[in-house]
Amino acid sequence: MGVFGAVGRMGATVCEAVLAATDLELVAAVDPLRPGARLADVLGAAAGAAATLRRVGELEVASDADALSRAGADVAVDFTVAAAARKNLRWCSEHSVHAVVGTTGFSDEDLDAFADWFGASSTANALVSANFSIGAALMMRCAEQCAPYFESIEVIELHHEHKRDAPSGTSLATARRMEAARSAAGSAPLPADPTEHEALAGARGGVTGAGIHLHSVRLPGLVAHQEVLFGSAGETLTIRHDSTDRVSFMPGVLMAVRAVAALPGLTIGLDRLLGS
Ligand code: NAD
């Protein structure tokens, strides 16, 4: 296993989770932020458990992807930024390394390109998920089921103050799935926005093509949270999910790492790992 973005918040947490898993071996850590640093020092700063740190040995952070092929990694996990992840994914598809990608900020065109790169011409597979929390995957599944039955839908996503993209990949994925569910069920179009005067630009959030409003909150103290609000005459339903610690993403990441070799081509989201 190798990790792109190993010095970052998520990447370091993935390194710790892999080191704690007895059936996985961490052989490469890539991050241009601290090339040559001992990974043990990086993880030590993140308060890793002593047993975990012993397993990391003298592994050093590398600056480029070739460290993965030098170390013989079969699977790479990427938690970086979209621009870097595009290059890392291309590299994985060309070097027969399966990719598990948590980085967010990809467009539909990006996902089409990934499907192409990891298509018939590549021996590597990729699993891309905007959210590796199993609770969030179930939240999206519930939202999809509820979407056809309400007149109106809005989403509020709340994240830590360092998040660079907005709205979150999870909120966009949730909206896409709800729109598809409404379309498949033949639901009426979502109502037009009643706002006639916006005293502050952006007050109604971003709006998807089908009319779902997405609102982004950024605050220190938050990790990753989302509310999906459904409304019909006389009733509302709110589905809320909270990741209160980055470790909440690790069971999903490890599940994907173990499964990706058997999932040909590009897989999007965790649903196929959760029995649907
Ligand atoms: P971060 O800024 O803490 O870490 C990103 C790291 O990537 C940095 O250390 C940076 O130096 C490194 N990096 C940049 N370019 C690189 C390259 N070419 N090769 C290797 N490393 C490179 O960010 P974070 O909070 O860890 O989040 C990373 C990504 O994961 C973001 O896109 C975020 O939205 C996403 N995220 C996804 C989930 C999920 O469940 N899918 C959960 C949380 C965060």
Coordinates of C-alpha atoms and ligand atoms in Angstrom, one line a residue:
M1 CA 0.0 0.0 0.0
G2 CA 1.1 3.6 -0.7
V3 CA -0.5 6.8 0.4
F4 CA -0.5 10.1 -1.6
G5 CA -0.9 13.1 0.7
A6 CA 0.7 11.2 3.6
V7 CA 1.5 14.3 5.5
G8 CA -2.0 15.8 5.3
R9 CA -4.8 15.4 7.8
M10 CA -6.5 12.5 6.1
G11 CA -3.4 10.9 4.6
A12 CA -1.7 10.7 8.0
T13 CA -4.8 9.2 9.5
V14 CA -4.9 6.6 6.6
C15 CA -1.2 5.8 7.3
E16 CA -2.0 5.1 10.9
A17 CA -5.0 3.0 10.0
V18 CA -3.0 0.9 7.5
L19 CA -0.2 0.5 10.0
A20 CA -2.7 -0.8 12.6
A21 CA -4.2 -3.3 10.2
T22 CA -2.3 -6.6 10.3
D23 CA -3.3 -7.7 6.8
L24 CA -2.0 -4.5 5.1
E25 CA 1.5 -3.2 4.7
L26 CA 2.4 0.4 4.2
V27 CA 5.4 0.6 1.8
A28 CA 5.3 4.1 0.5
A29 CA 4.2 7.6 1.7
V30 CA 4.2 10.4 -0.9
D31 CA 3.8 14.1 -0.2
P32 CA 5.8 17.0 -1.6
L33 CA 5.2 19.0 1.6
R34 CA 7.9 17.1 3.6
P35 CA 10.1 15.1 1.3
G36 CA 12.7 13.0 3.2
A37 CA 10.9 13.4 6.6
R38 CA 10.6 10.2 8.6
L39 CA 7.0 9.1 8.5
A40 CA 7.3 8.2 12.2
D41 CA 8.0 11.8 13.0
V42 CA 5.0 13.0 10.8
L43 CA 2.7 10.5 12.5
G44 CA 4.2 11.1 15.9
A45 CA 3.1 14.7 15.6
A46 CA -0.4 13.4 14.9
A47 CA -0.3 11.4 18.2
G48 CA -0.2 7.9 16.7
A49 CA -0.3 4.9 19.0
A50 CA 3.2 3.5 20.0
A51 CA 2.5 0.1 18.4
T52 CA 1.5 1.8 15.2
L53 CA 4.7 3.9 15.1
R54 CA 6.9 0.8 15.7
R55 CA 5.5 -0.8 12.5
V56 CA 6.4 2.3 10.4
G57 CA 10.1 1.7 10.9
E58 CA 12.4 4.1 8.9
L59 CA 9.9 4.7 6.0
E60 CA 10.6 8.2 4.6
V61 CA 8.1 10.5 2.9
A62 CA 8.8 10.6 -0.9
S63 CA 8.2 13.5 -3.2
D64 CA 7.0 11.6 -6.2
A65 CA 4.7 8.8 -7.3
D66 CA 7.6 6.6 -8.5
A67 CA 8.2 5.7 -4.8
L68 CA 5.1 3.5 -5.1
S69 CA 6.5 1.4 -7.9
R70 CA 10.0 1.3 -6.4
A71 CA 8.3 -0.2 -3.2
G72 CA 6.0 -2.5 -5.1
A73 CA 2.7 -1.1 -3.9
D74 CA -0.4 -2.8 -5.2
V75 CA -2.8 -0.1 -4.0
A76 CA -2.5 3.6 -3.6
V77 CA -4.8 5.8 -1.5
D78 CA -5.1 9.4 -2.5
F79 CA -6.2 12.2 -0.1
T80 CA -4.6 15.3 -1.7
V81 CA -6.2 18.1 -3.8
A82 CA -8.1 17.6 -7.1
A83 CA -5.3 18.9 -9.4
A84 CA -2.7 16.5 -7.8
A85 CA -5.1 13.6 -7.6
R86 CA -5.8 13.8 -11.4
K87 CA -2.1 13.3 -12.0
N88 CA -1.7 10.6 -9.4
L89 CA -4.7 8.7 -10.8
R90 CA -3.2 8.9 -14.3
W91 CA 0.1 7.6 -12.9
C92 CA -1.7 4.7 -11.2
S93 CA -3.6 3.7 -14.3
E94 CA -0.3 3.7 -16.3
H95 CA 1.6 1.8 -13.6
S96 CA -0.9 -0.9 -12.8
V97 CA -1.5 0.3 -9.2
H98 CA -5.1 0.2 -8.0
A99 CA -6.3 3.5 -6.7
V100 CA -8.6 4.4 -3.7
V101 CA -9.4 8.1 -3.9
G102 CA -11.0 10.3 -1.2
T103 CA -9.9 13.6 -2.7
T104 CA -12.9 15.8 -3.6
G105 CA -13.5 18.6 -6.1
F106 CA -13.8 16.5 -9.2
S107 CA -16.1 17.4 -12.1
D108 CA -18.2 15.0 -14.1
E109 CA -15.6 15.4 -16.9
D110 CA -13.0 14.2 -14.4
L111 CA -15.0 11.1 -13.6
D112 CA -15.4 10.3 -17.3
A113 CA -11.7 10.6 -17.8
F114 CA -11.0 8.3 -14.8
A115 CA -13.5 5.7 -16.3
D116 CA -11.4 5.9 -19.5
W117 CA -8.0 5.7 -17.8
F118 CA -9.1 2.7 -15.7
G119 CA -11.0 1.1 -18.6
A120 CA -10.1 -1.9 -20.7
S121 CA -6.6 -0.5 -21.5
S122 CA -5.6 -0.6 -17.9
T123 CA -4.9 -3.5 -15.5
A124 CA -5.6 -1.2 -12.5
N125 CA -9.0 -0.4 -11.0
A126 CA -10.1 2.8 -9.1
L127 CA -12.6 3.5 -6.4
V128 CA -13.5 7.1 -5.9
S129 CA -15.7 8.2 -3.0
A130 CA -16.4 11.7 -1.9
N131 CA -17.1 10.3 1.5
F132 CA -15.7 7.2 3.1
S133 CA -17.8 7.3 6.2
I134 CA -20.2 4.3 6.3
G135 CA -22.7 6.5 8.1
A136 CA -22.6 9.1 5.4
A137 CA -23.1 6.4 2.7
L138 CA -26.2 5.3 4.5
M139 CA -27.3 8.9 4.9
M140 CA -27.1 9.3 1.1
R141 CA -29.0 6.1 0.6
C142 CA -31.8 7.3 2.9
A143 CA -31.8 10.7 1.2
E144 CA -32.2 9.0 -2.2
Q145 CA -35.1 6.9 -0.9
C146 CA -36.9 10.0 0.6
A147 CA -36.3 12.3 -2.4
P148 CA -39.3 11.4 -4.6
Y149 CA -41.8 11.9 -1.8
F150 CA -41.3 15.6 -0.9
E151 CA -42.0 18.8 -2.7
S152 CA -38.8 20.6 -1.9
I153 CA -35.2 19.7 -0.8
E154 CA -32.3 21.8 0.6
V155 CA -28.9 20.6 1.8
I156 CA -26.7 22.2 4.4
E157 CA -23.1 20.9 4.6
L158 CA -20.8 21.9 7.4
H159 CA -17.0 21.5 7.4
H160 CA -13.8 22.5 9.2
E161 CA -12.2 25.9 8.3
H162 CA -9.5 24.4 6.1
K163 CA -11.7 22.8 3.5
R164 CA -10.8 24.2 0.1
D165 CA -13.7 23.2 -2.1
A166 CA -17.4 24.2 -1.8
P167 CA -19.9 22.8 -1.8
S168 CA -18.6 19.5 -0.5
G169 CA -18.3 16.5 -2.8
T170 CA -20.7 14.7 -0.5
S171 CA -23.4 17.3 -0.9
L172 CA -23.0 17.3 -4.7
A173 CA -23.1 13.5 -4.7
T174 CA -26.2 13.5 -2.5
A175 CA -28.0 16.0 -4.7
R176 CA -27.1 14.0 -7.9
R177 CA -28.5 10.8 -6.4
M178 CA -31.7 12.6 -5.1
E179 CA -32.2 14.1 -8.6
A180 CA -31.8 10.7 -10.3
A181 CA -34.3 9.1 -7.8
R182 CA -36.8 11.9 -8.5
S183 CA -36.4 11.6 -12.2
A184 CA -36.8 7.8 -12.1
A185 CA -39.9 8.1 -10.0
G186 CA -41.4 10.8 -12.3
S187 CA -41.6 13.3 -9.4
A188 CA -42.8 16.9 -10.2
P189 CA -40.0 19.4 -10.8
L190 CA -38.7 21.1 -7.6
P191 CA -40.5 24.5 -6.9
A192 CA -39.0 27.7 -8.2
D193 CA -37.1 29.7 -5.6
P194 CA -39.5 32.3 -4.1
T195 CA -36.7 34.8 -3.4
E196 CA -37.3 38.1 -5.2
H197 CA -34.6 40.2 -3.5
E198 CA -31.3 38.8 -2.3
A199 CA -29.9 41.3 0.2
L200 CA -26.6 39.5 0.3
A201 CA -25.4 37.7 -2.9
G202 CA -25.2 33.9 -2.3
A203 CA -27.7 33.9 0.6
R204 CA -29.7 31.1 -1.0
G205 CA -26.5 29.0 -1.6
G206 CA -25.5 27.2 -4.8
V207 CA -28.3 25.6 -6.9
T208 CA -28.0 22.4 -8.9
G209 CA -29.5 22.1 -12.3
A210 CA -32.7 20.5 -10.9
G211 CA -33.1 23.2 -8.2
I212 CA -31.7 21.7 -5.0
H213 CA -30.1 24.5 -2.9
L214 CA -26.7 23.6 -1.3
H215 CA -25.4 25.7 1.6
S216 CA -21.8 25.5 2.8
V217 CA -20.7 26.4 6.4
R218 CA -17.0 26.5 7.3
L219 CA -16.1 26.7 11.0
P220 CA -13.2 25.7 13.3
G221 CA -14.4 22.9 15.5
L222 CA -16.3 21.1 12.8
V223 CA -15.1 18.0 10.9
A224 CA -17.7 16.9 8.3
H225 CA -21.4 17.2 8.7
Q226 CA -24.5 17.3 6.5
E227 CA -28.2 17.9 6.8
V228 CA -30.7 17.0 4.1
L229 CA -34.0 18.9 4.6
F230 CA -37.1 17.7 2.9
G231 CA -40.3 19.8 3.0
S232 CA -43.9 19.2 1.9
A233 CA -47.1 20.9 3.0
G234 CA -47.4 20.6 6.8
E235 CA -44.3 18.5 7.4
T236 CA -40.5 18.4 7.2
L237 CA -38.0 15.6 7.5
T238 CA -34.3 16.2 8.3
I239 CA -31.6 13.5 7.9
R240 CA -28.4 14.5 9.6
H241 CA -25.0 12.8 9.6
D242 CA -22.0 13.9 11.7
S243 CA -18.4 12.8 11.3
T244 CA -16.9 14.0 14.5
D245 CA -13.4 12.5 14.0
R246 CA -11.4 11.6 10.8
V247 CA -11.2 8.1 12.1
S248 CA -14.8 7.7 11.0
F249 CA -13.6 7.5 7.4
M250 CA -11.1 4.7 8.0
P251 CA -13.3 1.6 8.0
G252 CA -14.6 2.7 4.6
V253 CA -11.1 3.4 3.3
L254 CA -9.7 0.0 4.4
M255 CA -12.8 -1.8 3.1
A256 CA -12.1 -0.1 -0.3
V257 CA -8.4 -0.9 -0.2
R258 CA -9.2 -4.6 0.4
A259 CA -11.9 -4.7 -2.3
V260 CA -10.6 -2.5 -5.1
A261 CA -8.5 -5.3 -6.9
A262 CA -11.8 -7.2 -7.5
L263 CA -13.8 -4.2 -8.8
P264 CA -12.9 -3.8 -12.5
G265 CA -12.8 -0.3 -13.9
L266 CA -14.0 2.8 -12.0
T267 CA -16.3 2.4 -9.0
I268 CA -17.9 5.5 -7.6
G269 CA -19.0 5.6 -3.9
L270 CA -19.1 2.9 -1.3
D271 CA -22.5 1.5 -2.2
R272 CA -21.1 -1.5 -4.0
L273 CA -19.2 -2.4 -0.8
L274 CA -22.3 -2.1 1.3
G275 CA -24.5 -4.6 -0.5
S276 CA -26.3 -2.6 -3.2
Ligands
NAD1 P1 -4.7 18.4 3.7 O1 -4.4 19.7 3.1 O2 -4.5 18.3 5.2 O3 -3.7 17.3 3.0 C1 -3.5 17.2 1.6 C2 -2.1 16.8 1.4 O4 -1.8 16.5 0.1 C3 -1.0 17.8 1.8 O5 -0.1 17.3 2.8 C4 -0.3 18.1 0.5 O6 1.1 18.5 0.6 C5 -0.5 16.8 -0.2 N1 -0.3 16.8 -1.7 C6 -0.5 17.9 -2.5 N2 -0.1 17.5 -3.8 C7 0.4 16.3 -3.7 C8 0.9 15.3 -4.6 N3 1.0 15.7 -6.0 N4 1.2 14.1 -4.2 C9 1.1 13.8 -2.9 N5 0.6 14.6 -2.0 C10 0.3 15.8 -2.4 O7 -6.1 18.0 3.3 P2 -7.1 16.9 4.0 O8 -7.9 17.5 5.0 O9 -6.3 15.7 4.4 O10 -8.1 16.5 2.8 C11 -7.5 16.0 1.6 C12 -8.7 15.7 0.6 O11 -9.5 14.7 1.1 C13 -9.6 17.0 0.3 O12 -9.9 16.9 -1.0 C14 -10.8 16.7 1.2 O13 -12.0 17.3 0.7 C15 -10.9 15.2 1.1 N6 -11.6 14.5 2.1 C16 -12.3 13.4 1.7 C17 -13.0 12.6 2.7 C18 -13.7 11.4 2.2 O14 -14.2 10.6 3.0 N7 -13.6 11.1 0.9 C19 -12.9 12.9 4.0 C20 -12.2 14.1 4.4 C21 -11.5 14.8 3.5

